[in-house]
Each structure stands twice: as C-alpha cells, then as structure tokens.
Tab-separated table of C-alpha atoms in Angstrom:
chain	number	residue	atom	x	y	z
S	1	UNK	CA	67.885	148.073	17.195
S	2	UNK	CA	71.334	149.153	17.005
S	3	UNK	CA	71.687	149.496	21.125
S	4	UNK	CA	69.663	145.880	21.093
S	5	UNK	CA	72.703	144.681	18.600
S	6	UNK	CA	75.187	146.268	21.330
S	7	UNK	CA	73.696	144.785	24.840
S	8	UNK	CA	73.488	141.553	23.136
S	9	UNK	CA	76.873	141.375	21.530
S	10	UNK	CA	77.943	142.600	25.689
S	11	UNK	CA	75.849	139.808	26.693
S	12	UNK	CA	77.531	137.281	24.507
S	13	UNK	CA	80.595	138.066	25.319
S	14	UNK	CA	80.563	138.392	28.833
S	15	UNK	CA	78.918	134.865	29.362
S	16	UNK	CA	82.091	133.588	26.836
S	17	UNK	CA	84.747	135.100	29.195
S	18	UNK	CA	82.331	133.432	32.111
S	19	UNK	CA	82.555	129.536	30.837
S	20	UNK	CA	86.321	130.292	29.696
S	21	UNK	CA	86.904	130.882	34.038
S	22	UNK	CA	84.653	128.266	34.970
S	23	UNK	CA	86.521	125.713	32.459
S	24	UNK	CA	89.823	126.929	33.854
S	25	UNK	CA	88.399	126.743	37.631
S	26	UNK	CA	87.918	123.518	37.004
S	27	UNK	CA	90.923	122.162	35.295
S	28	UNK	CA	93.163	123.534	38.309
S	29	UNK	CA	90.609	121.998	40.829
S	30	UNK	CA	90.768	118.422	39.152
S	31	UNK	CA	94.668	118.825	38.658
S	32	UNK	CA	95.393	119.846	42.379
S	33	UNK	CA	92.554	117.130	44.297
S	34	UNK	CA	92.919	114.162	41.715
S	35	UNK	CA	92.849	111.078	43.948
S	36	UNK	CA	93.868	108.355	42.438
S	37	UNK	CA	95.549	108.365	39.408
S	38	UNK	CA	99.523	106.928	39.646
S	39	UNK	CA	101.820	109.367	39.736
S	40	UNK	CA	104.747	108.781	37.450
S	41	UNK	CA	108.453	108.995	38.940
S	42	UNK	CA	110.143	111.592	37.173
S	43	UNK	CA	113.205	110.556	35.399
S	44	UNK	CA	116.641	110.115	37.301
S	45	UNK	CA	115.001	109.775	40.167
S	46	UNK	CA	114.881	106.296	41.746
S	47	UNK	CA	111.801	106.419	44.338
S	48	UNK	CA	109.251	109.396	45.021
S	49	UNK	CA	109.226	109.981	48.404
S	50	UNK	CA	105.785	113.059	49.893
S	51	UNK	CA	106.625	115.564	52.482
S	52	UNK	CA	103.907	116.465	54.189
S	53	UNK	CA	103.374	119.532	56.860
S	54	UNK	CA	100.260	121.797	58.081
S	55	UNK	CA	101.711	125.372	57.575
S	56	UNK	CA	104.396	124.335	54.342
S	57	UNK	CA	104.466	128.465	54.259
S	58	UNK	CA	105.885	128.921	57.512
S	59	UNK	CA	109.702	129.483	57.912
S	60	UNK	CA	110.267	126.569	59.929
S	61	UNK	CA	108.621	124.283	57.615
S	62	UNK	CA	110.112	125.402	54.451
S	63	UNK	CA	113.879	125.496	56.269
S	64	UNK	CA	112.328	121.498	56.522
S	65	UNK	CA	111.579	120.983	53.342
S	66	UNK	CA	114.471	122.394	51.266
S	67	UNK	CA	116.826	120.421	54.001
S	68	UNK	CA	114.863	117.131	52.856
S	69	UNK	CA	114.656	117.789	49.503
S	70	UNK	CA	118.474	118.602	49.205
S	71	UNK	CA	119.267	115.400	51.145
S	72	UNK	CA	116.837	113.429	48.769
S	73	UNK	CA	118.211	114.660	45.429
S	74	UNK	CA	121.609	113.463	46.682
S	75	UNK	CA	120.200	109.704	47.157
S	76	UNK	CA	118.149	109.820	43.686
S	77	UNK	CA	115.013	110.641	45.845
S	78	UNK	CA	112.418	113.178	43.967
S	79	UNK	CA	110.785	114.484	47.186
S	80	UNK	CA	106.906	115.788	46.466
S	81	UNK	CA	106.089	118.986	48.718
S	82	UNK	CA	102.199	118.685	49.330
S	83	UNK	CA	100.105	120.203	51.933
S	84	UNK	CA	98.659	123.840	53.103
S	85	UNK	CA	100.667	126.749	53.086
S	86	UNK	CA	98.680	128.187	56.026
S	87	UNK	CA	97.794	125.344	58.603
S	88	UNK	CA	94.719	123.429	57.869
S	89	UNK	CA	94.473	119.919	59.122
S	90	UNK	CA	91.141	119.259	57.271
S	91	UNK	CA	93.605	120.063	53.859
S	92	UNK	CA	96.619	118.439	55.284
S	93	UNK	CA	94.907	114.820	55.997
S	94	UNK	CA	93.402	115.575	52.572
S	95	UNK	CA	96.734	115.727	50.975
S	96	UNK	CA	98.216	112.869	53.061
S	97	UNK	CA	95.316	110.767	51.359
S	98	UNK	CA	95.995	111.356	47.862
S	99	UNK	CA	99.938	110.723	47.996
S	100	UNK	CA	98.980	107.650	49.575
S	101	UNK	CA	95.927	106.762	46.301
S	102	UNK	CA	99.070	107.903	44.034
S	103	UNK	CA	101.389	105.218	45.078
S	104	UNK	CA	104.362	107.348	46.132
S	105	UNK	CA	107.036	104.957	47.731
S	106	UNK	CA	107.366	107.337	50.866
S	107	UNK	CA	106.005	109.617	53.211
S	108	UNK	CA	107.586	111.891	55.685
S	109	UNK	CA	105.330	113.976	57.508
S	110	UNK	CA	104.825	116.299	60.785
S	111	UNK	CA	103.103	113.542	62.903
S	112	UNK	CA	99.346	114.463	63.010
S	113	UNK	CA	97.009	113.237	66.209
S	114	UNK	CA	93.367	111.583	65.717
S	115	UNK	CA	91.516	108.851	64.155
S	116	UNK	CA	91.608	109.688	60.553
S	117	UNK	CA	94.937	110.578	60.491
S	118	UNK	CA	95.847	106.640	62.134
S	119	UNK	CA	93.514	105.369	59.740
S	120	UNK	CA	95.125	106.951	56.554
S	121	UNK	CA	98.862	105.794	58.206
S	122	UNK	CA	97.611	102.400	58.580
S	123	UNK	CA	96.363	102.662	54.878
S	124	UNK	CA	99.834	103.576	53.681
S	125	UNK	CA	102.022	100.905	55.916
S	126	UNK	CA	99.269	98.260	54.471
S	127	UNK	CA	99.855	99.567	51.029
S	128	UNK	CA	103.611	99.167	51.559
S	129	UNK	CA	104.543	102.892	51.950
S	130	UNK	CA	107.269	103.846	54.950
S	131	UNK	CA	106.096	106.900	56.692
S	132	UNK	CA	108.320	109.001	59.064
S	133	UNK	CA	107.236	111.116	61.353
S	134	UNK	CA	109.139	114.664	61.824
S	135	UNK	CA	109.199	116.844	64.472
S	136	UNK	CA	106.111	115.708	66.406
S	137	UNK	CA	105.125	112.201	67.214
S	138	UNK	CA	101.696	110.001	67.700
S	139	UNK	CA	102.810	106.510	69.765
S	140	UNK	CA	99.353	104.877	68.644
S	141	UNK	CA	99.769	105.403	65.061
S	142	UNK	CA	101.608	102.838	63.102
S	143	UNK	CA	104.390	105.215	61.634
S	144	UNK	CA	107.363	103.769	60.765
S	145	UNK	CA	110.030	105.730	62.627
S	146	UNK	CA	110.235	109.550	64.503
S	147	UNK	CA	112.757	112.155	63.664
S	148	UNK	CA	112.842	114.745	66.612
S	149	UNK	CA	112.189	115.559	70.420
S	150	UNK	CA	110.503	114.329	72.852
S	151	UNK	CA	107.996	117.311	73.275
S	152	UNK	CA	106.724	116.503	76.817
S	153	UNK	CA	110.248	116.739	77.956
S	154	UNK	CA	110.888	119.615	76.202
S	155	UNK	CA	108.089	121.200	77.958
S	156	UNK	CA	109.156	120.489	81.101
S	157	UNK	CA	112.522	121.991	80.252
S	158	UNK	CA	110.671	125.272	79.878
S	159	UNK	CA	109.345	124.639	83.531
S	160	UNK	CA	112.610	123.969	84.590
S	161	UNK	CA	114.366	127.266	83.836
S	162	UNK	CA	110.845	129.360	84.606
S	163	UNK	CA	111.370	127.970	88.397
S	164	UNK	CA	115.242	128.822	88.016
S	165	UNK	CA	114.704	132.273	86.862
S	166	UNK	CA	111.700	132.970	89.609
S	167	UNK	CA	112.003	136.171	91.466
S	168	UNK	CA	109.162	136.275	93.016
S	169	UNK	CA	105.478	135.531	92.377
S	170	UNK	CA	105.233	134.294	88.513
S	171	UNK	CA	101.941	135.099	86.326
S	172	UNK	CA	102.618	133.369	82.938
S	173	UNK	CA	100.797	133.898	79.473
S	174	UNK	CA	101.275	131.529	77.006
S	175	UNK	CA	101.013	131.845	73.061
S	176	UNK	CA	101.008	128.723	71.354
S	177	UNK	CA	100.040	127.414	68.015
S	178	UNK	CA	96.708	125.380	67.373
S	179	UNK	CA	96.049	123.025	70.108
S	180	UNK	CA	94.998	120.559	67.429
S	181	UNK	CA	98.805	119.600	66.692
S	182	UNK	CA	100.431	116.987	69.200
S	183	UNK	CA	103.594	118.913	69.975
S	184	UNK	CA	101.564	121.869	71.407
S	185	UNK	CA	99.392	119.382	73.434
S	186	UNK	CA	102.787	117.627	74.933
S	187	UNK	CA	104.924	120.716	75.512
S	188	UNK	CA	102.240	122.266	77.353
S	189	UNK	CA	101.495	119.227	79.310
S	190	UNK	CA	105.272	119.015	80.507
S	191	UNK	CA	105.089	122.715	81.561
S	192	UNK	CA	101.937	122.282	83.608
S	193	UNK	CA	103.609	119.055	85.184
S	194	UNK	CA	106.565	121.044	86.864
S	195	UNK	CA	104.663	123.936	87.872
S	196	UNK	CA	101.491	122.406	88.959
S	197	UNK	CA	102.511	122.632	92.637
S	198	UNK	CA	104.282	125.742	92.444
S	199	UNK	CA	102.224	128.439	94.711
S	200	UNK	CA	104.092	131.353	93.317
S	201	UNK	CA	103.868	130.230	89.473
S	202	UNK	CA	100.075	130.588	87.997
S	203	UNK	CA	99.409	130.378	84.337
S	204	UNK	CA	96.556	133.451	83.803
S	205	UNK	CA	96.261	133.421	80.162
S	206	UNK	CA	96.621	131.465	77.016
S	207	UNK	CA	95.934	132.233	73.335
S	208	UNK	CA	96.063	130.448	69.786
S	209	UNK	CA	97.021	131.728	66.933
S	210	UNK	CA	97.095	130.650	62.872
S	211	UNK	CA	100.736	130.546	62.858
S	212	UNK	CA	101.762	133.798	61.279
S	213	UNK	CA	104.036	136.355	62.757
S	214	UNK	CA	100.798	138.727	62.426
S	215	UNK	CA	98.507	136.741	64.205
S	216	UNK	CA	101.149	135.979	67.283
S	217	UNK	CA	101.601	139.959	67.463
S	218	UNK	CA	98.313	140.732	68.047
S	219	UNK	CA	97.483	137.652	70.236
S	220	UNK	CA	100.240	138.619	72.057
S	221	UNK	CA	99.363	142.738	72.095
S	222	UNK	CA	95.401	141.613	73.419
S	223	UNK	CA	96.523	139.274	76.134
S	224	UNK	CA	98.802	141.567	77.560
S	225	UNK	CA	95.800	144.626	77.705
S	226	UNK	CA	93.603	142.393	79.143
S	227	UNK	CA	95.964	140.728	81.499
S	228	UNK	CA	98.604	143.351	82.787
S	229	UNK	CA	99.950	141.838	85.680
S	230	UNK	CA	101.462	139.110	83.470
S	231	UNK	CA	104.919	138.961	84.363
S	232	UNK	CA	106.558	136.015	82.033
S	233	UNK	CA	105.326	134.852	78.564
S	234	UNK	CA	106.172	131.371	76.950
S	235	UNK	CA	106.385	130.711	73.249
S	236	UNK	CA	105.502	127.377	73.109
S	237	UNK	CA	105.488	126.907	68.853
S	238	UNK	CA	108.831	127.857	66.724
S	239	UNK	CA	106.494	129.538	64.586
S	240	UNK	CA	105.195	132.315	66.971
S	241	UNK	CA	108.604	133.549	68.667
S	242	UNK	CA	108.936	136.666	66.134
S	243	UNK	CA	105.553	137.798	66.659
S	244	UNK	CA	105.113	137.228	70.703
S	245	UNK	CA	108.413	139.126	70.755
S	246	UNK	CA	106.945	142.069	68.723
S	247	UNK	CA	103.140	142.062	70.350
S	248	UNK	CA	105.263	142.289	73.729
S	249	UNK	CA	107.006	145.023	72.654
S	250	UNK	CA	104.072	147.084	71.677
S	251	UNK	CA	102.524	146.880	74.815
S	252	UNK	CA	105.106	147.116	77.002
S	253	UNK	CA	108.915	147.440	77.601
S	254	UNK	CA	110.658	144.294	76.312
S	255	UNK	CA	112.663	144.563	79.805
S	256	UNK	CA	109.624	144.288	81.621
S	257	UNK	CA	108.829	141.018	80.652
S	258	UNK	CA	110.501	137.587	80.966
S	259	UNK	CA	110.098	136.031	77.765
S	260	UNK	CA	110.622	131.792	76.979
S	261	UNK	CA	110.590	130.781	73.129
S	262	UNK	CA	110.921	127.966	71.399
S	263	UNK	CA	113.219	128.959	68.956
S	264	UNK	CA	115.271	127.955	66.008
S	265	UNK	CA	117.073	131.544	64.932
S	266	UNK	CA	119.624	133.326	66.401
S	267	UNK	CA	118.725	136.731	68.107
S	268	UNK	CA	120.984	139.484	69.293
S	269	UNK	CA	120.531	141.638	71.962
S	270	UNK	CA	117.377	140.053	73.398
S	271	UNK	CA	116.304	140.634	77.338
S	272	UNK	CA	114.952	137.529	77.886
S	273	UNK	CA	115.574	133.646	78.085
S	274	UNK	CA	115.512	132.205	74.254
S	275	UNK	CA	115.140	128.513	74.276
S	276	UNK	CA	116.865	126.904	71.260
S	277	UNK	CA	115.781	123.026	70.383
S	278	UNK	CA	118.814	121.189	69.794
S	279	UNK	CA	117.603	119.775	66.724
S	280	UNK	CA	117.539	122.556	64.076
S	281	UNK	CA	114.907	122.500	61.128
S	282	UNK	CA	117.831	121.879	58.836
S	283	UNK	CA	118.909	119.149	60.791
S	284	UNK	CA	115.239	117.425	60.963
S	285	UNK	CA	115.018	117.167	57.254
S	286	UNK	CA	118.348	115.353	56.603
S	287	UNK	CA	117.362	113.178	59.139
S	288	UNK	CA	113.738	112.032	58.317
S	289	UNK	CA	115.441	111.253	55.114
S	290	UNK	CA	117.976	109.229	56.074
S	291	UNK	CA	115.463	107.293	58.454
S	292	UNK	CA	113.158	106.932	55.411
S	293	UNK	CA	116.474	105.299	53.718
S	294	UNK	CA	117.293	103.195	56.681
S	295	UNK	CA	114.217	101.381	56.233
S	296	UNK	CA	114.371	100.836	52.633
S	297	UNK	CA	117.816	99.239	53.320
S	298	UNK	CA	116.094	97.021	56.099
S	299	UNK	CA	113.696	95.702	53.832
S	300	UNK	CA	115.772	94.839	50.896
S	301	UNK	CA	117.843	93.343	53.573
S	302	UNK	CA	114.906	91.047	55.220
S	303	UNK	CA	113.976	90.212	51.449
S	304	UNK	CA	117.127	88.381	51.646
C-alpha cells in the first residue's frame, strides 16, 4: 500500500509540474503572437514607430537597429524591434502583420518581395501607417520611401571589377544568402548582366546559406571540394563575408583564391578584393528614420 501511496503521490506531482509548463507555454505564446490588441505608447515617447528585419540576430541587422533606435530616442520615437532572430520570412510577414493590427504609427522594414508581403503594406498605408523600406527595395509595393542602394547596380559593380581583375579564364562560385530576399535576386541579376557575354568568365557553382557565419563556412568548404577549379568566389550578402572567408581558407590557400564581398567591416591584411557598400549599417538606420520623419512633417504640412 505504502509503494501504491508513493507512485501515486509521483504521479500527482509530476502531472502538477506538467499543467504548471503547459500554463506557462501558453502565456508566452499568447503574449508574443497577440494580434490585435492596441499597443500603448510608452510614456515620453511621442509616436511608436516597428523595425522590422528577417535575421534581427545577425550583425548587420542589429548594427541597424541600435543606429535607428538611437536616432529615434533623440526625436521622442520609441522604436519596437520585432521579427526573427534567424531569417524566417513565414515569421517575419507574421510580425509585420501584428504591428500593423496594433496600430503602431510607423514601420521601417528590410523591403520583403511577394504578394502577401504587398498586401500587408497596402494594409498599413490604408490604415494610415508610413512604412520605409531599408536596405532592399520592392517598386510594386506601395511603401512609402527607400533608404539604401540600388542592388542591381551594385551587382553589376561586382562584375565590373571581376572583368578588371581577370587574368585569365574566370570560374566563379557564389555564396549568397536566401534567394527569397530581393537584394540577393537584384545583385545577382546585375552580375550575370555584365558577364553574360564574357567567354572567359563562367559562374560553376552557387550555394545558399541561413545566414550564419557557420553555415557560409561550410557552404563555402563543400563547394570548393566539389568544384576545385573555382578560381574567384563572390559574397553576394553582408552577412556571409566572415564565413566564405573562413570556408575558403580551410580548403585552400586564401592566396589562391580571388575573393569579392559585400562587406560592411574593416579587414586587415586580406588577399583579395573587399567590396565595401557606401552606405554603412549605421548609416541606414539614421536614415530610414529620418525618412520616416520627413513624411510625418509632409503630412502635418498637407493637413494645412
């Protein structure tokens, strides 16, 4: 009876501690996907303004964000930070939905390609809500303004200086980040336009990766096994150039290879050709604020 007494009391207590996680499963749950319910500007700040990016985690983004939200605080602007940490679009378009069902007076946000994400932005400018896009732009979608490059062109930059630098014949693998996000699409479009009738300049590979240093290692590290005679490799994501550079060296000599990146950090004593953008992350987040200002100030002006 006594053991009985003991597997029940067990029993009893495990299925307590079971409904105490499930109960706090689904508090978090409802408190991070709540659509709908206002959210209240906190107090000294004038307006509440989402940013929204795929991959908030990533260097790039974050150097972004805190540019943003610095800029913001100084204008009385309390700047939200929503979206994956690791790049999801499902979860980004997710979170893009339910700043717009809170009401926040802004969004600034990496521009995002396809017919749900034009349908939320149309949602938000009907609602009333400015959106900016940063760092990668969508022509069809309603947006209010762009903060950043014009990718294609910066793409055929990169062909530029890879038919500048040719020595002889050219056999180019790519790394790039998911082929989902517009700026990858564009970049690698303005490549392909200069080279396309370049005999001596082939493209043999390309890979994807998720946007971590790890994954553009050993995307980088397989392509090169399987494709040896690759001669240059192109970065065509900020987010990759650390880990290209390090799958490259584990394969083969740095000096071997003639490397392209996208790039937004210094680098010393590098043997290859580093790309810089000459609009820095910092530089992107001052300025999608200030847009996002510029047309508040337009609109209390036309209300005039």
């Amino acid at each position: 009876m006594r053991t009985y007494n003991r597997l029940y009391g067990s029993f009893v207590s495990l299925s307590v501690i079971l409904l105490i996680c499930m109960a706090l499963t689904l508090f978090f749950g409802y408190q991070s996907f709540h659509v709908g319910e206002e959210i209240e500007v906190k107090p000294n700040y004038s307006k509440h303004v989402a940013f929204i990016a795929l991959d908030r985690g990533n260097e790039f983004w974050q150097l972004v964000e805190q540019s943003a939200r610095a800029e913001a605080e100084q204008a009385g602007i309390y700047l939200d930070g929503v979206g994956p940490m690791i790049h999801d679009m499902e979860e980004g378009l997710l979170a893009l939905e339910r700043m717009i069902a809170t009401g926040v007076d802004g969004i600034i946000m990496q521009g995002l390609e396809g017919e749900k994400a034009n349908v939320l932005v149309d949602q938000a400018i009907e609602r009333g809500i400015s959106v900016v896009f940063v760092h990668s732009d969508q022509e069809d979608s309603r947006r209010n303004r762009f903060v950043g490059n014009d990718q294609y062109e910066e793409g055929k930059k990169i062909g530029e200086m890879l038919k500048a630098e040719r020595t002889g014949d050219e056999e180019i693998g790519i790394v790039m980040g998911s082929i989902e996000l517009i700026d990858q699409q564009e970049r690698l479009a303005g490549l392909k336009k200069v080279i396309e009738k370049e005999e001596h300049i082939n493209i043999v590979a390309m890979v994807e990766t998720t946007h971590t240093e790890f994954s553009a290692t050993q995307k980088t590290y397989e392509m090169l096994r399987e494709n040896p005679t690759i001669t240059t490799l192109i970065s065509l994501s900020e987010l990759n150039g650390s880990g290209m550079l390090q799958g490259a060296n584990e394969e083969v000599s740095e000096s071997a290879l003639t490397m392209f990146l996208f790039d937004y950090q210094e680098r010393e004593a590098l043997n290859s050709f580093v790309y810089t953008q000459y609009t820095s992350p910092e530089e992107l987040g001052v300025l999608s604020v200030r847009a996002w200002l510029d047309i508040i100030e337009e609109t209390e002006r036309d209300k005039k």
